[in-house]
Coordinates of C-alpha atoms and ligand atoms in Angstrom, one line a residue:
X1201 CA -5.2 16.1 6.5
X1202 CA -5.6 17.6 3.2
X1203 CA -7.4 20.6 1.8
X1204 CA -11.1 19.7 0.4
X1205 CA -12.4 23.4 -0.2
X1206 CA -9.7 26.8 -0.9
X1207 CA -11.4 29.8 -0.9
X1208 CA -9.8 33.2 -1.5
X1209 CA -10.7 36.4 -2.5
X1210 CA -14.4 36.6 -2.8
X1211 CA -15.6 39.7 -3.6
X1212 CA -19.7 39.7 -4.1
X1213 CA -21.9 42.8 -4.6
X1214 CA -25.0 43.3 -5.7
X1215 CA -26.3 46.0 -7.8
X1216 CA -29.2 48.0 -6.4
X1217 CA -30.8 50.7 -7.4
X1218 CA -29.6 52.5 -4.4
X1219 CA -26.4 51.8 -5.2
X1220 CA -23.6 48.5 -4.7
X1221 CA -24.2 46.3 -1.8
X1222 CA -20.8 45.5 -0.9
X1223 CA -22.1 41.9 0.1
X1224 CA -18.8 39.7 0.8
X1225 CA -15.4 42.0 0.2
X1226 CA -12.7 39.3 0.0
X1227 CA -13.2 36.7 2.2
X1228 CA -10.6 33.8 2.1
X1229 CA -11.0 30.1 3.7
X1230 CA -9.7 26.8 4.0
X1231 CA -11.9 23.4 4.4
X1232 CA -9.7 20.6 4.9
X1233 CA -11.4 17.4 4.4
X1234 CA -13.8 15.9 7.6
X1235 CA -13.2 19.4 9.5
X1236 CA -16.4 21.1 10.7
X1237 CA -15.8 24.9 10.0
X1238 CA -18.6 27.6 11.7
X1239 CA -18.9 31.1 10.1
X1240 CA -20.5 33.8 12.7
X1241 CA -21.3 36.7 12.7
X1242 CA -24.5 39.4 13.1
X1243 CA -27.3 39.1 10.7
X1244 CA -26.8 40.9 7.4
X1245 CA -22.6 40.6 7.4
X1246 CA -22.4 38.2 4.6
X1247 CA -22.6 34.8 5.5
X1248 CA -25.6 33.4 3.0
X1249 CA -23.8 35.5 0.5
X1250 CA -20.1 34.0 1.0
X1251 CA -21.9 30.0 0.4
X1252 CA -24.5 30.9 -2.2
X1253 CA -21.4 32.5 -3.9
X1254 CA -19.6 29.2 -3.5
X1255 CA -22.7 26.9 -4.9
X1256 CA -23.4 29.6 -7.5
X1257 CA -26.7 30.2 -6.0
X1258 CA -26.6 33.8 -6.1
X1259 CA -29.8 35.4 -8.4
X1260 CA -27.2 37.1 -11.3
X1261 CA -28.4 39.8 -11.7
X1262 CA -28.8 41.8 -9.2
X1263 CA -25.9 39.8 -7.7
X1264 CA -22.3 39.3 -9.3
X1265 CA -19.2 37.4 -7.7
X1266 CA -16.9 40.0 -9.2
X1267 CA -13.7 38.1 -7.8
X1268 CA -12.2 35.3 -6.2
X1269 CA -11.5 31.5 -6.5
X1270 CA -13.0 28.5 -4.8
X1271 CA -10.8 25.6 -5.1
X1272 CA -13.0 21.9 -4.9
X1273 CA -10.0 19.6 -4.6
X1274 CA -10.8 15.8 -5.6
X1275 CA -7.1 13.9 -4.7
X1276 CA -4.5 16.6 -6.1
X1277 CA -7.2 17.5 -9.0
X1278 CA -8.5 21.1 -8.1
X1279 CA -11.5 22.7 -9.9
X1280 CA -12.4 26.5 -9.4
X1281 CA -16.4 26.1 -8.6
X1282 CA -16.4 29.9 -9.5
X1283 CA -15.5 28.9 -13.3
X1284 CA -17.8 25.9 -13.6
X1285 CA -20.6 25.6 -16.3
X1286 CA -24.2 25.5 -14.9
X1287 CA -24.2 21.8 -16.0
X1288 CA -21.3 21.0 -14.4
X1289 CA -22.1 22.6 -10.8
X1290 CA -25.6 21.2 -11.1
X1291 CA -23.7 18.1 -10.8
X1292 CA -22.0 19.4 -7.9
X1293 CA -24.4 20.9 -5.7
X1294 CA -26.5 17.4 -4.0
X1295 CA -23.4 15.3 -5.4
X1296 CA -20.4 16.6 -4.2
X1297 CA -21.6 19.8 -1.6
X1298 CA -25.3 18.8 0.2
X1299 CA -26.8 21.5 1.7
X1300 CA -29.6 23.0 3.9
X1301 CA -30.7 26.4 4.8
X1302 CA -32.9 28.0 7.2
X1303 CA -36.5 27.4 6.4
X1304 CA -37.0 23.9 4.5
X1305 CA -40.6 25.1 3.3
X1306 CA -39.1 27.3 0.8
X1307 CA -36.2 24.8 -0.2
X1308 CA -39.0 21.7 -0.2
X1309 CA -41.2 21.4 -3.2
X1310 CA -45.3 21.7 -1.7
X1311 CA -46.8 19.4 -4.6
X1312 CA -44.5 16.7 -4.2
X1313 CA -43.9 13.8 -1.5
X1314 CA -41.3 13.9 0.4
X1315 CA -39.9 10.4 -0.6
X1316 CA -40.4 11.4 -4.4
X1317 CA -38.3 14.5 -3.2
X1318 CA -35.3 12.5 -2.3
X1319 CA -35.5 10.2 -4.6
X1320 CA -35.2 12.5 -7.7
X1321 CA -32.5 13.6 -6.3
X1322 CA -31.0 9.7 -6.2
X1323 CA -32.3 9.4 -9.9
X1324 CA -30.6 12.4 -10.9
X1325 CA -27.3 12.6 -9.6
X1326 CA -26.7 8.5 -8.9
X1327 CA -28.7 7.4 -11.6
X1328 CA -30.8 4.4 -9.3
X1329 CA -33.6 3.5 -11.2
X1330 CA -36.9 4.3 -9.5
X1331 CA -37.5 1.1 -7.6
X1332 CA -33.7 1.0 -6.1
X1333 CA -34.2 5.3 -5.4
X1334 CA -37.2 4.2 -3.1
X1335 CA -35.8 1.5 -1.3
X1336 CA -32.7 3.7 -0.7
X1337 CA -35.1 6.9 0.0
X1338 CA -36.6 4.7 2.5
X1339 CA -33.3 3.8 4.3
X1340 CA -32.1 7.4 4.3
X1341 CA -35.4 8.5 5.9
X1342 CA -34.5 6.1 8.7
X1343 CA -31.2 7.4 8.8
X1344 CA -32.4 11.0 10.1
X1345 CA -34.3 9.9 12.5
X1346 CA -37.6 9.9 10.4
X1347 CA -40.0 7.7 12.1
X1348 CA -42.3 4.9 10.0
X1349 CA -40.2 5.9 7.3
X1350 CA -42.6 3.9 4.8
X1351 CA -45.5 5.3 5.8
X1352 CA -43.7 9.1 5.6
X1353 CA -42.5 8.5 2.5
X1354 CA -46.1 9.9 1.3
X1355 CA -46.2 12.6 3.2
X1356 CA -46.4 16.2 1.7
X1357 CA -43.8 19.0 3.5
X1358 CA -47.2 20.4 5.1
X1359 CA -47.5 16.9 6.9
X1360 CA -44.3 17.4 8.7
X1361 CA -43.3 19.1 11.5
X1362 CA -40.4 22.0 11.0
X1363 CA -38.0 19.9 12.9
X1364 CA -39.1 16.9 10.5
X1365 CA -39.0 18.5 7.5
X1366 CA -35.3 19.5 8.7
X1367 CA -34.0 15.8 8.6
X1368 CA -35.8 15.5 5.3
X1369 CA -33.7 18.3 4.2
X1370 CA -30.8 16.6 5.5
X1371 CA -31.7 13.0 3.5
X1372 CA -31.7 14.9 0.5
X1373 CA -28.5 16.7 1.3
X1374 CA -26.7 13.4 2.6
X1375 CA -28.6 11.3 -0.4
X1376 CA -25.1 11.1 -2.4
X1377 CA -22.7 11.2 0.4
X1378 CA -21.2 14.7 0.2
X1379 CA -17.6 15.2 1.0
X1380 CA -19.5 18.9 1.9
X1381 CA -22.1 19.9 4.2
X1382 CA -23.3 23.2 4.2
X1383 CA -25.7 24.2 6.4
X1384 CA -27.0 27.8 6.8
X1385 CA -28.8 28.8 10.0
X1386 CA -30.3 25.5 10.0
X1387 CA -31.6 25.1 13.6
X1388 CA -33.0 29.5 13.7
X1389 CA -36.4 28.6 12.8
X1390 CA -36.7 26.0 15.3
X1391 CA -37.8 25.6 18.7
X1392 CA -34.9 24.8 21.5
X1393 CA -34.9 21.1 21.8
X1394 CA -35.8 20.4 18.3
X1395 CA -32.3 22.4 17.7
X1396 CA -30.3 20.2 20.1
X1397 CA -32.0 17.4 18.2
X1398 CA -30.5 19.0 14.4
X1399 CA -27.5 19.4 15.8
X1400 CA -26.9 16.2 17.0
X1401 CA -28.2 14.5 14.2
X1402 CA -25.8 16.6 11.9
X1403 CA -23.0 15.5 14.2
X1404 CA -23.3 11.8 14.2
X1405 CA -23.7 11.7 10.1
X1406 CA -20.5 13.7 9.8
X1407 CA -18.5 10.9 11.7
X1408 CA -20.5 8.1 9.6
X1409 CA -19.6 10.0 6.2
X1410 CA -17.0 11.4 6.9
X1411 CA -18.3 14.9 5.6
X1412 CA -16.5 18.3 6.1
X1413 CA -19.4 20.9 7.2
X1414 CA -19.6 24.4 6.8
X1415 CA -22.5 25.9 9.7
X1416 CA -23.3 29.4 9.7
X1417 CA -25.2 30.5 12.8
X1418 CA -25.1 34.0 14.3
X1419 CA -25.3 32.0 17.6
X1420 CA -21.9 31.1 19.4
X1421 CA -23.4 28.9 21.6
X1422 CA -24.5 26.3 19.1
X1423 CA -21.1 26.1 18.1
X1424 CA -19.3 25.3 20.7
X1425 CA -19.1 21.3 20.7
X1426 CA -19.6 20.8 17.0
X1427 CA -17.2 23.1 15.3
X1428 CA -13.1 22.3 14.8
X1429 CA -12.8 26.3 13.3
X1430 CA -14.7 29.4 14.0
X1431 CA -14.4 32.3 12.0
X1432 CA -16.1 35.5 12.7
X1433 CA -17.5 37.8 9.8
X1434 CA -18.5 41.7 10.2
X1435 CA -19.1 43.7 7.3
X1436 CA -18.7 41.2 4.8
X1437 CA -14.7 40.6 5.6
X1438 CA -13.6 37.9 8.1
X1439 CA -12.2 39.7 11.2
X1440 CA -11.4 36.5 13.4
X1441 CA -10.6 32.9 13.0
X1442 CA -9.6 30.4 15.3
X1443 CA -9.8 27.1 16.6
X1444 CA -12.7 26.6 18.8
X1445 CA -11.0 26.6 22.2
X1446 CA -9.0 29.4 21.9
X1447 CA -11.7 31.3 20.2
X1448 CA -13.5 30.7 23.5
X1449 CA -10.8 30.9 25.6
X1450 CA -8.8 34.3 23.7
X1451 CA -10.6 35.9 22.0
X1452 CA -8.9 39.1 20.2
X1453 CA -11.1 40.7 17.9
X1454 CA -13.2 43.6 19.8
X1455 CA -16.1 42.2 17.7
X1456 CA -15.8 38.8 18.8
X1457 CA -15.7 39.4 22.9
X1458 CA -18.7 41.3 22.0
X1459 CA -20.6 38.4 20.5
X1460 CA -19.2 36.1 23.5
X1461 CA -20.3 38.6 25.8
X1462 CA -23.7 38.5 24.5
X1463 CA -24.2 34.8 25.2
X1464 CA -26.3 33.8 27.5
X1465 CA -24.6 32.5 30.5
X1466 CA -23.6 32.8 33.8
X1467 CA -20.7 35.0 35.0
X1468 CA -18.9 34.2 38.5
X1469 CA -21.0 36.3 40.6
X1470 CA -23.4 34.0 39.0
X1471 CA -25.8 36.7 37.2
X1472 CA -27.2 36.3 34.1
X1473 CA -24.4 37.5 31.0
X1474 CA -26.6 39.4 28.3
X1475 CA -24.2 42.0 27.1
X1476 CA -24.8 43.5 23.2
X1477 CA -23.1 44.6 21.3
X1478 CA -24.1 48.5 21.5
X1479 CA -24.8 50.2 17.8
X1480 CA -25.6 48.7 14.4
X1481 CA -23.5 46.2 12.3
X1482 CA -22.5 48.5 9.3
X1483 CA -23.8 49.8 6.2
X1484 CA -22.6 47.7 3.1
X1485 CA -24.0 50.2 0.7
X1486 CA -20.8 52.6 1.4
X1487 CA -18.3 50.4 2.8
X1488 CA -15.3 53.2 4.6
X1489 CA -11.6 52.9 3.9
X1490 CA -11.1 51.9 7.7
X1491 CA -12.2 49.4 10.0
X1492 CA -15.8 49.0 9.6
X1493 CA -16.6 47.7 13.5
X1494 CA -14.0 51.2 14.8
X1495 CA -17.5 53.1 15.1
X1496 CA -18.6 50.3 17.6
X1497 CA -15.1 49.3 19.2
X1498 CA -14.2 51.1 22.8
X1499 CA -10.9 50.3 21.9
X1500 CA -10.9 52.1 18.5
X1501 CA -7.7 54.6 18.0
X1502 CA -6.6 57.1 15.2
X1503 CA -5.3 53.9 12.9
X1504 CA -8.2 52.1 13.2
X1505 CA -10.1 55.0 11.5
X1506 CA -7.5 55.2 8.5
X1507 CA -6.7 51.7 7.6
X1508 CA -8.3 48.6 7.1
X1509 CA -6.6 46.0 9.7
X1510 CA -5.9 43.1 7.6
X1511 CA -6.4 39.3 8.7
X1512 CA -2.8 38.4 10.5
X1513 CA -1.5 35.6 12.6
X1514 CA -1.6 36.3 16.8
X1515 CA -0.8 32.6 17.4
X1516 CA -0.8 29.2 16.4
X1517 CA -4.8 28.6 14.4
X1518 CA -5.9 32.1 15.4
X1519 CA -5.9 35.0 12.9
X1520 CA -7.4 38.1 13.9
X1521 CA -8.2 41.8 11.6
X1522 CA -7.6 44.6 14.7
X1523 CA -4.9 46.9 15.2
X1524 CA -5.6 46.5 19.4
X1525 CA -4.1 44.0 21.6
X1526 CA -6.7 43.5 23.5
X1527 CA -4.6 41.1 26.0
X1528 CA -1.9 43.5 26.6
X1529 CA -4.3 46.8 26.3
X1530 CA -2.4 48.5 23.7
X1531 CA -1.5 48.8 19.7
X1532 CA 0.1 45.5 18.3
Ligands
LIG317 N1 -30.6 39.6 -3.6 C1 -30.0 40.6 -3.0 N2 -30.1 41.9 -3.4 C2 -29.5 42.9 -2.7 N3 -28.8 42.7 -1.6 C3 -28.7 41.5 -1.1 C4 -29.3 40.4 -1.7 N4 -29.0 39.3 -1.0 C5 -28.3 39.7 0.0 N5 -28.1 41.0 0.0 C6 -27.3 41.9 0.9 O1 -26.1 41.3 1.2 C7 -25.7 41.5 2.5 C8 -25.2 40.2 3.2 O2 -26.4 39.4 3.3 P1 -26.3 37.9 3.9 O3 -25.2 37.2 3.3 O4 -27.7 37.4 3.6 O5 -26.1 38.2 5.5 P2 -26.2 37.1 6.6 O6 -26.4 35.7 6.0 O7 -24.8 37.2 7.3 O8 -27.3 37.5 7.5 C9 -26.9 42.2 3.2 O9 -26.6 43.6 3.3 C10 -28.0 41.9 2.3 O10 -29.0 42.9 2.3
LIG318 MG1 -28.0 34.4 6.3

């Protein structure tokens, strides 16, 4: 496999009047090209930040991606998406990375059709002229699942449901084949089903494009059967990445059993799992010099309130920030 997206060292803040918001504090990644890669985490540790950083969607100011790279391989050819020039990622975001977030109404424009929607898009970044944008428009509508495509090309954003307007965010995301998806919170606003629908949807036009796809959630159990990696953010730092089964099956950081243990499930005396996470996820305003989940962690010791535990290696694909063993109950 080879490597589609580097990241390392992104450091975001934004500048308040309160003070800095320590937003993303060096978070490093690797995308390798077709893998599906799920950030987690609670809400508020830094995962809209860490992609609108990458697409260089983050309002500047109050915002500023003070460090970092983000490698966009093309063959051996790397570009660093942090240096690009507006024009240039303009061509990037909807070419190369497609992307939806959380609440299509705000992303959709209200005064114009949904077919005329995607097919700027085909104008602009394939240059179709407008008859071949609308054929195509038409045939991508099919694609996600929009019924009487035609007919829906007309249709405002208000005329669709919130599960519809979804896959017409995903036809414009898809409209130039990506070779990235990123999808932030994409199912939260929708109802249970509709989710399962997304999801599913998402999965089958990975295979067919072959697309890698980064999918934030701060749900685990969405992630199980459609991400290859998992990594778990807190505080805007990664503290845990692994490859899905053994993030399921081991899991090391403190922070992570914690967001396991609050899945809803069954345990073998067959009650109902709904464990939280006890306390608040932590203030990024004034980040401390130690680990920022230690006030949180029953298994916190004197280290963990004088250092910050840096991402390591426990094993083959799992990397985990705690000085705790949890499996053997004591200090690494
Ligand atoms: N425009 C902004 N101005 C100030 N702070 C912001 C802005 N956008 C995000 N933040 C802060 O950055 C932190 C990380 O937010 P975010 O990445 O949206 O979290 P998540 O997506 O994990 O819920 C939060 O503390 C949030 O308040
Ligand atoms: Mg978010």
């Amino acid at each position: 496999m080879s490597p589609i997206l580097q990241v390392r060292n992104l450091v975001t803040r934004f500048d308040t009047v309160d003070g800095i918001v320590h937003a993303v504090n060096g978070v490093s990644f690797d995308l390798e090209e077709g893998e599906t890669l799920a950030i987690v985490g609670e809400s508020g540790c830094g995962k809209t930040v860490t992609v609108l950083s990458l697409l260089r969607l983050i309002p500047e100011p109050p915002g500023r991606i003070e460090s970092g790279e983000a490698m966009l391989y093309e063959g051996a050819a790397r570009r660093d998406l942090l240096k690009l020039s507006e024009p240039e990622m303009r061509h990037i975001r909807g070419g190369r990375i497609g992307f939806i977030f959380q609440d299509p109404m705000t992303s959709l424009n209200p005064v114009l059709t949904i077919g005329e929607q995607i097919a700027e898009s085909l104008v602009e970044h394939l240059g179709m002229d407008r008859d071949q944008a609308c054929e195509h428009t038409i045939k991508l509508l099919a694609r996600v699942g929009i019924p009487d495509p035609e007919k829906r090309y007309s249709n405002y954003p208000h005329q669709f449901s919130g599960g519809m307007r979804q896959r017409a965010m995903i036809a414009i995301a898809i409209a130039c084949t990506p070779e990235i998806l990123i999808a932030d919170e994409p199912t939260t606003a929708l109802d249970v089903t509709v989710q399962a629908q997304i999801v599913d949807l998402v999965k089958h036009l990975r295979t067919e494009l072959g697309m890698a796809v980064i999918w934030i959630t701060h749900d685990l159990g969405v992630v199980a059967g459609l991400a290859d990696w998992v990594q778990v953010m807190y505080g805007g730092m990664v503290v845990e990445r692994a490859f899905v089964d053994y993030l399921y099956e081991r899991p090391q950081h403190p922070y992570t059993i914690g967001l396991l243990g609050a899945l809803p499930g069954l345990d073998r005396k067959g009650t109902r799992r709904l464990v939280s996470i006890e306390g608040t996820p932590p203030e990024l305003m004034r980040p401390p010099s130690h680990c920022q989940f230690a006030p949180r962690c029953s298994y916190a010791f004197d280290r963990c309130w004088q250092e910050i535990p840096p991402l390591l290696p426990v094993g083959v694909r799992h990397e985990v920030a705690c000085f705790f063993n949890v499996e053997k109950g004591r200090p690494w």
